[in-house]
Amino acid sequence: NAGVTQTPKFRVLKTGQSMTLLCAQDMNHEYMYWYRQDPGMGLRLIHYSVGEGTTAKGEVPDGYNVSRLKKQNFLLGLESAAPSQTSVYFCASNMGDTTNYGYTFGSGTRLTVV
Amino acid sequence: DAKTTQPTSMDCAEGRAANLPCNHSTISGNEYVYWYRQIHSQGPQYIIHGLKNNETNEMASLIITEDRKSSTLILPHATLRDTAVYYCIAPPDDKIIFGKGTRLHILP
């Protein structure tokens, strides 16, 4: 039982390049979330999903796209990376009963856009 | 979204109880209070949550006032490994919005 796994752990991109961050969970959780955390700041919600095939916007969705084609995976895409997207990205999941269970977070993807 | 207010930072001596306060005066009747912590560079970790009653688990205790306008997270015997940012959150729905939290320093 690996919990929430994020791939890759580190990445350096050039401005304008695209990439996809993968979040995988093996806990059969319904809900999945993507957050970003800038240096010295709190976490901000980018997009989230309450079930396979569904996605919704969070606080800071611009410049990102997501897909939840399989229940266990939640992908975060950057179509044209910008230096402002340099951040640590965290994925989280929840079994779908947020009143009784907390979120489980991954260990993060550290992205630098130069 | 119920706004929560926490002190920016706190210090606590190692071995003593750490009491972290949180104000959530606009919380509605069905909104739970959650506590998470984030140790440097790691993903946030769920600690505890509650609605009305006080709660205790292996990590901490949560004391919620009768009017539910504030709560206190208690780490009974703080260790250096408890140094982290602690977030108090009262989400109205299925997504958690993080504030700035309280940076807790455990002093040796």
PDB file of C-alpha atoms in Angstrom:
ATOM      1  CA  ASN A   1       0.000   0.000   0.000  1.00  0.00           C
ATOM      2  CA  ALA A   2       1.950   3.003  -1.316  1.00  0.00           C
ATOM      3  CA  GLY A   3      -0.656   5.686  -0.559  1.00  0.00           C
ATOM      4  CA  VAL A   4      -0.328   8.708  -2.857  1.00  0.00           C
ATOM      5  CA  THR A   5       2.574   8.637  -5.307  1.00  0.00           C
ATOM      6  CA  GLN A   6       3.651  11.631  -7.369  1.00  0.00           C
ATOM      7  CA  THR A   7       5.774  11.397 -10.499  1.00  0.00           C
ATOM      8  CA  PRO A   8       8.268  12.940 -11.147  1.00  0.00           C
ATOM      9  CA  LYS A   9       9.743  14.217  -7.876  1.00  0.00           C
ATOM     10  CA  PHE A  10      11.841  16.909  -9.541  1.00  0.00           C
ATOM     11  CA  ARG A  11      11.750  18.589 -12.948  1.00  0.00           C
ATOM     12  CA  VAL A  12      13.293  21.575 -14.653  1.00  0.00           C
ATOM     13  CA  LEU A  13      11.434  22.993 -17.652  1.00  0.00           C
ATOM     14  CA  LYS A  14      12.204  25.728 -20.104  1.00  0.00           C
ATOM     15  CA  THR A  15       9.646  28.464 -20.604  1.00  0.00           C
ATOM     16  CA  GLY A  16       7.053  27.348 -23.138  1.00  0.00           C
ATOM     17  CA  GLN A  17       7.599  23.620 -22.667  1.00  0.00           C
ATOM     18  CA  SER A  18       4.765  21.347 -21.640  1.00  0.00           C
ATOM     19  CA  MET A  19       4.649  18.539 -19.140  1.00  0.00           C
ATOM     20  CA  THR A  20       2.285  16.299 -17.203  1.00  0.00           C
ATOM     21  CA  LEU A  21       2.478  15.533 -13.509  1.00  0.00           C
ATOM     22  CA  LEU A  22       1.056  12.201 -12.448  1.00  0.00           C
ATOM     23  CA  CYS A  23      -0.658  11.461  -9.168  1.00  0.00           C
ATOM     24  CA  ALA A  24      -1.522   7.851  -8.411  1.00  0.00           C
ATOM     25  CA  GLN A  25      -3.313   6.467  -5.356  1.00  0.00           C
ATOM     26  CA  ASP A  26      -3.913   2.837  -4.461  1.00  0.00           C
ATOM     27  CA  MET A  27      -6.490   3.396  -1.706  1.00  0.00           C
ATOM     28  CA  ASN A  28      -9.572   3.370  -3.973  1.00  0.00           C
ATOM     29  CA  HIS A  29     -10.213   7.003  -3.057  1.00  0.00           C
ATOM     30  CA  GLU A  30     -12.955   8.913  -4.859  1.00  0.00           C
ATOM     31  CA  TYR A  31     -11.663  12.466  -4.423  1.00  0.00           C
ATOM     32  CA  MET A  32      -8.342  13.792  -5.676  1.00  0.00           C
ATOM     33  CA  TYR A  33      -6.781  17.259  -5.537  1.00  0.00           C
ATOM     34  CA  TRP A  34      -3.846  19.235  -6.910  1.00  0.00           C
ATOM     35  CA  TYR A  35      -2.246  22.020  -4.859  1.00  0.00           C
ATOM     36  CA  ARG A  36       0.728  24.260  -5.442  1.00  0.00           C
ATOM     37  CA  GLN A  37       2.949  25.774  -2.782  1.00  0.00           C
ATOM     38  CA  ASP A  38       5.264  28.660  -3.521  1.00  0.00           C
ATOM     39  CA  PRO A  39       8.300  29.267  -1.301  1.00  0.00           C
ATOM     40  CA  GLY A  40       7.279  30.459   2.154  1.00  0.00           C
ATOM     41  CA  MET A  41       3.601  30.380   1.248  1.00  0.00           C
ATOM     42  CA  GLY A  42       0.602  28.219   2.010  1.00  0.00           C
ATOM     43  CA  LEU A  43      -0.980  25.661  -0.297  1.00  0.00           C
ATOM     44  CA  ARG A  44      -3.359  26.818  -3.014  1.00  0.00           C
ATOM     45  CA  LEU A  45      -5.890  24.536  -4.683  1.00  0.00           C
ATOM     46  CA  ILE A  46      -5.489  24.262  -8.467  1.00  0.00           C
ATOM     47  CA  HIS A  47      -8.049  21.663  -9.567  1.00  0.00           C
ATOM     48  CA  TYR A  48      -9.846  18.788  -7.973  1.00  0.00           C
ATOM     49  CA  SER A  49     -11.974  15.762  -8.847  1.00  0.00           C
ATOM     50  CA  VAL A  50     -14.786  14.100  -6.936  1.00  0.00           C
ATOM     51  CA  GLY A  51     -14.853  10.998  -9.094  1.00  0.00           C
ATOM     52  CA  GLU A  52     -13.618   9.300 -12.241  1.00  0.00           C
ATOM     53  CA  GLY A  53     -14.341  11.439 -15.270  1.00  0.00           C
ATOM     54  CA  THR A  54     -15.055  14.612 -13.263  1.00  0.00           C
ATOM     55  CA  THR A  55     -12.908  17.682 -12.637  1.00  0.00           C
ATOM     56  CA  ALA A  56     -13.481  21.127 -11.149  1.00  0.00           C
ATOM     57  CA  LYS A  57     -11.539  24.370 -10.773  1.00  0.00           C
ATOM     58  CA  GLY A  58      -9.955  25.444  -7.508  1.00  0.00           C
ATOM     59  CA  GLU A  59      -8.453  28.770  -6.430  1.00  0.00           C
ATOM     60  CA  VAL A  60      -5.724  29.080  -9.094  1.00  0.00           C
ATOM     61  CA  PRO A  61      -6.657  27.005 -12.182  1.00  0.00           C
ATOM     62  CA  ASP A  62      -5.273  29.246 -14.944  1.00  0.00           C
ATOM     63  CA  GLY A  63      -2.442  27.726 -16.956  1.00  0.00           C
ATOM     64  CA  TYR A  64      -3.251  24.165 -15.870  1.00  0.00           C
ATOM     65  CA  ASN A  65      -5.437  21.357 -17.149  1.00  0.00           C
ATOM     66  CA  VAL A  66      -6.365  18.107 -15.453  1.00  0.00           C
ATOM     67  CA  SER A  67      -7.829  14.734 -16.321  1.00  0.00           C
ATOM     68  CA  ARG A  68      -9.230  11.877 -14.274  1.00  0.00           C
ATOM     69  CA  LEU A  69      -9.711   9.074 -16.807  1.00  0.00           C
ATOM     70  CA  LYS A  70      -9.022   6.382 -14.235  1.00  0.00           C
ATOM     71  CA  LYS A  71     -10.118   6.476 -10.620  1.00  0.00           C
ATOM     72  CA  GLN A  72      -6.641   5.900  -9.313  1.00  0.00           C
ATOM     73  CA  ASN A  73      -4.891   8.573 -11.391  1.00  0.00           C
ATOM     74  CA  PHE A  74      -5.167  12.354 -11.506  1.00  0.00           C
ATOM     75  CA  LEU A  75      -3.021  14.137 -14.097  1.00  0.00           C
ATOM     76  CA  LEU A  76      -1.999  17.788 -13.993  1.00  0.00           C
ATOM     77  CA  GLY A  77      -0.865  19.316 -17.270  1.00  0.00           C
ATOM     78  CA  LEU A  78       1.058  22.471 -18.002  1.00  0.00           C
ATOM     79  CA  GLU A  79       0.538  23.361 -21.668  1.00  0.00           C
ATOM     80  CA  SER A  80       3.092  26.188 -21.879  1.00  0.00           C
ATOM     81  CA  ALA A  81       5.172  26.506 -18.745  1.00  0.00           C
ATOM     82  CA  ALA A  82       5.950  29.943 -17.325  1.00  0.00           C
ATOM     83  CA  PRO A  83       8.439  30.955 -14.606  1.00  0.00           C
ATOM     84  CA  SER A  84       5.454  31.881 -12.402  1.00  0.00           C
ATOM     85  CA  GLN A  85       4.608  28.187 -12.293  1.00  0.00           C
ATOM     86  CA  THR A  86       7.818  27.385 -10.459  1.00  0.00           C
ATOM     87  CA  SER A  87       6.500  25.759  -7.320  1.00  0.00           C
ATOM     88  CA  VAL A  88       6.094  22.562  -5.349  1.00  0.00           C
ATOM     89  CA  TYR A  89       3.022  20.639  -6.443  1.00  0.00           C
ATOM     90  CA  PHE A  90       1.186  18.387  -4.019  1.00  0.00           C
ATOM     91  CA  CYS A  91      -1.469  15.853  -4.800  1.00  0.00           C
ATOM     92  CA  ALA A  92      -3.994  14.667  -2.217  1.00  0.00           C
ATOM     93  CA  SER A  93      -6.811  12.135  -2.088  1.00  0.00           C
ATOM     94  CA  ASN A  94      -9.785  11.343   0.106  1.00  0.00           C
ATOM     95  CA  MET A  95     -12.073   8.337   0.170  1.00  0.00           C
ATOM     96  CA  GLY A  96     -15.072  10.541  -0.491  1.00  0.00           C
ATOM     97  CA  ASP A  97     -16.315  11.055   3.018  1.00  0.00           C
ATOM     98  CA  THR A  98     -14.576  14.260   3.993  1.00  0.00           C
ATOM     99  CA  THR A  99     -16.555  14.549   7.215  1.00  0.00           C
ATOM    100  CA  ASN A 100     -14.998  11.428   8.649  1.00  0.00           C
ATOM    101  CA  TYR A 101     -11.629  11.119   7.006  1.00  0.00           C
ATOM    102  CA  GLY A 102      -8.747  13.424   6.337  1.00  0.00           C
ATOM    103  CA  TYR A 103      -6.802  13.864   3.138  1.00  0.00           C
ATOM    104  CA  THR A 104      -3.722  11.823   2.292  1.00  0.00           C
ATOM    105  CA  PHE A 105      -0.995  13.852   0.598  1.00  0.00           C
ATOM    106  CA  GLY A 106       1.840  12.856  -1.683  1.00  0.00           C
ATOM    107  CA  SER A 107       5.431  13.936  -1.111  1.00  0.00           C
ATOM    108  CA  GLY A 108       5.391  16.595  -3.807  1.00  0.00           C
ATOM    109  CA  THR A 109       6.843  17.436  -7.225  1.00  0.00           C
ATOM    110  CA  ARG A 110       9.385  20.241  -7.275  1.00  0.00           C
ATOM    111  CA  LEU A 111       9.106  22.086 -10.576  1.00  0.00           C
ATOM    112  CA  THR A 112      11.415  24.839 -11.752  1.00  0.00           C
ATOM    113  CA  VAL A 113      10.647  26.772 -14.931  1.00  0.00           C
ATOM    114  CA  VAL A 114      13.602  28.701 -16.337  1.00  0.00           C
TER     115      VAL A 114
ATOM    116  CA  ASP B   1     -15.909  29.011   3.652  1.00  0.00           C
ATOM    117  CA  ALA B   2     -15.518  29.517   7.407  1.00  0.00           C
ATOM    118  CA  LYS B   3     -12.510  31.781   7.884  1.00  0.00           C
ATOM    119  CA  THR B   4     -10.052  30.637  10.501  1.00  0.00           C
ATOM    120  CA  THR B   5      -7.569  32.799  12.373  1.00  0.00           C
ATOM    121  CA  GLN B   6      -4.375  31.424  13.859  1.00  0.00           C
ATOM    122  CA  PRO B   7      -1.294  33.027  15.413  1.00  0.00           C
ATOM    123  CA  THR B   8       1.563  33.330  12.950  1.00  0.00           C
ATOM    124  CA  SER B   9       4.053  31.531  15.170  1.00  0.00           C
ATOM    125  CA  MET B  10       4.458  29.944  18.572  1.00  0.00           C
ATOM    126  CA  ASP B  11       7.249  28.468  20.665  1.00  0.00           C
ATOM    127  CA  CYS B  12       7.011  25.503  23.008  1.00  0.00           C
ATOM    128  CA  ALA B  13       9.629  23.790  25.164  1.00  0.00           C
ATOM    129  CA  GLU B  14      10.380  20.180  24.366  1.00  0.00           C
ATOM    130  CA  GLY B  15       8.433  17.814  26.600  1.00  0.00           C
ATOM    131  CA  ARG B  16       5.756  20.353  27.394  1.00  0.00           C
ATOM    132  CA  ALA B  17       2.238  20.452  26.006  1.00  0.00           C
ATOM    133  CA  ALA B  18       1.830  22.582  22.898  1.00  0.00           C
ATOM    134  CA  ASN B  19      -1.530  24.343  22.735  1.00  0.00           C
ATOM    135  CA  LEU B  20      -2.357  25.799  19.333  1.00  0.00           C
ATOM    136  CA  PRO B  21      -5.429  28.057  19.198  1.00  0.00           C
ATOM    137  CA  CYS B  22      -7.745  28.681  16.274  1.00  0.00           C
ATOM    138  CA  ASN B  23     -10.664  31.083  15.923  1.00  0.00           C
ATOM    139  CA  HIS B  24     -13.494  30.170  13.538  1.00  0.00           C
ATOM    140  CA  SER B  25     -16.293  32.483  14.653  1.00  0.00           C
ATOM    141  CA  THR B  26     -18.225  32.208  11.345  1.00  0.00           C
ATOM    142  CA  ILE B  27     -18.328  28.419  11.318  1.00  0.00           C
ATOM    143  CA  SER B  28     -21.700  26.926  10.456  1.00  0.00           C
ATOM    144  CA  GLY B  29     -23.404  24.113  12.293  1.00  0.00           C
ATOM    145  CA  ASN B  30     -22.319  21.324   9.960  1.00  0.00           C
ATOM    146  CA  GLU B  31     -18.735  22.394   9.257  1.00  0.00           C
ATOM    147  CA  TYR B  32     -16.040  20.265  10.819  1.00  0.00           C
ATOM    148  CA  VAL B  33     -12.771  21.646  12.163  1.00  0.00           C
ATOM    149  CA  TYR B  34      -9.684  19.939  10.738  1.00  0.00           C
ATOM    150  CA  TRP B  35      -6.060  20.173  11.728  1.00  0.00           C
ATOM    151  CA  TYR B  36      -3.152  19.365   9.442  1.00  0.00           C
ATOM    152  CA  ARG B  37       0.540  19.954   9.792  1.00  0.00           C
ATOM    153  CA  GLN B  38       3.363  20.331   7.320  1.00  0.00           C
ATOM    154  CA  ILE B  39       6.876  19.464   8.310  1.00  0.00           C
ATOM    155  CA  HIS B  40       9.495  21.257   6.231  1.00  0.00           C
ATOM    156  CA  SER B  41       9.241  20.421   2.509  1.00  0.00           C
ATOM    157  CA  GLN B  42       6.944  17.450   3.094  1.00  0.00           C
ATOM    158  CA  GLY B  43       3.307  16.991   2.118  1.00  0.00           C
ATOM    159  CA  PRO B  44       0.738  18.017   4.735  1.00  0.00           C
ATOM    160  CA  GLN B  45      -0.255  15.399   7.281  1.00  0.00           C
ATOM    161  CA  TYR B  46      -3.739  14.964   8.668  1.00  0.00           C
ATOM    162  CA  ILE B  47      -3.824  15.202  12.474  1.00  0.00           C
ATOM    163  CA  ILE B  48      -7.379  15.245  13.775  1.00  0.00           C
ATOM    164  CA  HIS B  49     -10.840  16.663  13.187  1.00  0.00           C
ATOM    165  CA  GLY B  50     -14.069  17.234  15.097  1.00  0.00           C
ATOM    166  CA  LEU B  51     -17.540  18.748  14.963  1.00  0.00           C
ATOM    167  CA  LYS B  52     -18.776  19.447  18.472  1.00  0.00           C
ATOM    168  CA  ASN B  53     -17.202  17.042  20.918  1.00  0.00           C
ATOM    169  CA  ASN B  54     -13.625  16.976  22.023  1.00  0.00           C
ATOM    170  CA  GLU B  55     -11.552  14.417  20.160  1.00  0.00           C
ATOM    171  CA  THR B  56      -8.354  12.522  20.930  1.00  0.00           C
ATOM    172  CA  ASN B  57      -6.181  10.227  18.874  1.00  0.00           C
ATOM    173  CA  GLU B  58      -2.625   8.954  19.024  1.00  0.00           C
ATOM    174  CA  MET B  59      -1.244  12.248  17.746  1.00  0.00           C
ATOM    175  CA  ALA B  60      -3.196  14.967  19.520  1.00  0.00           C
ATOM    176  CA  SER B  61      -6.328  16.197  21.259  1.00  0.00           C
ATOM    177  CA  LEU B  62      -8.817  18.675  19.881  1.00  0.00           C
ATOM    178  CA  ILE B  63     -10.815  20.864  22.222  1.00  0.00           C
ATOM    179  CA  ILE B  64     -13.781  22.700  20.662  1.00  0.00           C
ATOM    180  CA  THR B  65     -15.598  25.383  22.636  1.00  0.00           C
ATOM    181  CA  GLU B  66     -19.299  24.894  23.284  1.00  0.00           C
ATOM    182  CA  ASP B  67     -20.232  27.732  20.905  1.00  0.00           C
ATOM    183  CA  ARG B  68     -17.859  26.215  18.298  1.00  0.00           C
ATOM    184  CA  LYS B  69     -16.279  29.590  17.616  1.00  0.00           C
ATOM    185  CA  SER B  70     -12.807  28.448  18.571  1.00  0.00           C
ATOM    186  CA  SER B  71     -10.752  25.345  19.130  1.00  0.00           C
ATOM    187  CA  THR B  72      -7.372  24.281  20.497  1.00  0.00           C
ATOM    188  CA  LEU B  73      -5.078  21.576  19.219  1.00  0.00           C
ATOM    189  CA  ILE B  74      -3.045  20.005  21.996  1.00  0.00           C
ATOM    190  CA  LEU B  75       0.172  18.062  21.444  1.00  0.00           C
ATOM    191  CA  PRO B  76       0.602  16.571  24.917  1.00  0.00           C
ATOM    192  CA  HIS B  77       4.367  16.051  24.997  1.00  0.00           C
ATOM    193  CA  ALA B  78       5.973  18.044  22.228  1.00  0.00           C
ATOM    194  CA  THR B  79       9.188  16.771  20.652  1.00  0.00           C
ATOM    195  CA  LEU B  80      11.581  18.395  18.210  1.00  0.00           C
ATOM    196  CA  ARG B  81       9.914  16.387  15.431  1.00  0.00           C
ATOM    197  CA  ASP B  82       6.702  18.330  16.063  1.00  0.00           C
ATOM    198  CA  THR B  83       8.298  21.495  14.656  1.00  0.00           C
ATOM    199  CA  ALA B  84       6.030  22.292  11.688  1.00  0.00           C
ATOM    200  CA  VAL B  85       3.370  24.599  10.308  1.00  0.00           C
ATOM    201  CA  TYR B  86      -0.042  23.701  11.723  1.00  0.00           C
ATOM    202  CA  TYR B  87      -3.185  24.475   9.739  1.00  0.00           C
ATOM    203  CA  CYS B  88      -6.670  24.827  11.216  1.00  0.00           C
ATOM    204  CA  ILE B  89      -9.348  24.477   8.540  1.00  0.00           C
ATOM    205  CA  ALA B  90     -13.150  24.480   8.519  1.00  0.00           C
ATOM    206  CA  PRO B  91     -14.142  23.514   4.968  1.00  0.00           C
ATOM    207  CA  PRO B  92     -17.804  23.944   3.962  1.00  0.00           C
ATOM    208  CA  ASP B  93     -17.625  21.267   1.266  1.00  0.00           C
ATOM    209  CA  ASP B  94     -15.381  18.649  -0.268  1.00  0.00           C
ATOM    210  CA  LYS B  95     -12.331  20.805  -0.835  1.00  0.00           C
ATOM    211  CA  ILE B  96      -9.845  22.167   1.670  1.00  0.00           C
ATOM    212  CA  ILE B  97      -8.532  25.699   1.299  1.00  0.00           C
ATOM    213  CA  PHE B  98      -5.374  26.257   3.337  1.00  0.00           C
ATOM    214  CA  GLY B  99      -4.562  29.481   5.172  1.00  0.00           C
ATOM    215  CA  LYS B 100      -1.144  30.514   6.450  1.00  0.00           C
ATOM    216  CA  GLY B 101      -1.220  28.377   9.596  1.00  0.00           C
ATOM    217  CA  THR B 102       0.865  28.605  12.774  1.00  0.00           C
ATOM    218  CA  ARG B 103       4.585  27.934  12.631  1.00  0.00           C
ATOM    219  CA  LEU B 104       5.347  25.946  15.798  1.00  0.00           C
ATOM    220  CA  HIS B 105       8.931  25.895  17.040  1.00  0.00           C
ATOM    221  CA  ILE B 106       9.809  23.262  19.608  1.00  0.00           C
ATOM    222  CA  LEU B 107      12.729  24.477  21.700  1.00  0.00           C
ATOM    223  CA  PRO B 108      15.255  22.000  23.137  1.00  0.00           C
TER     224      PRO B 108
END
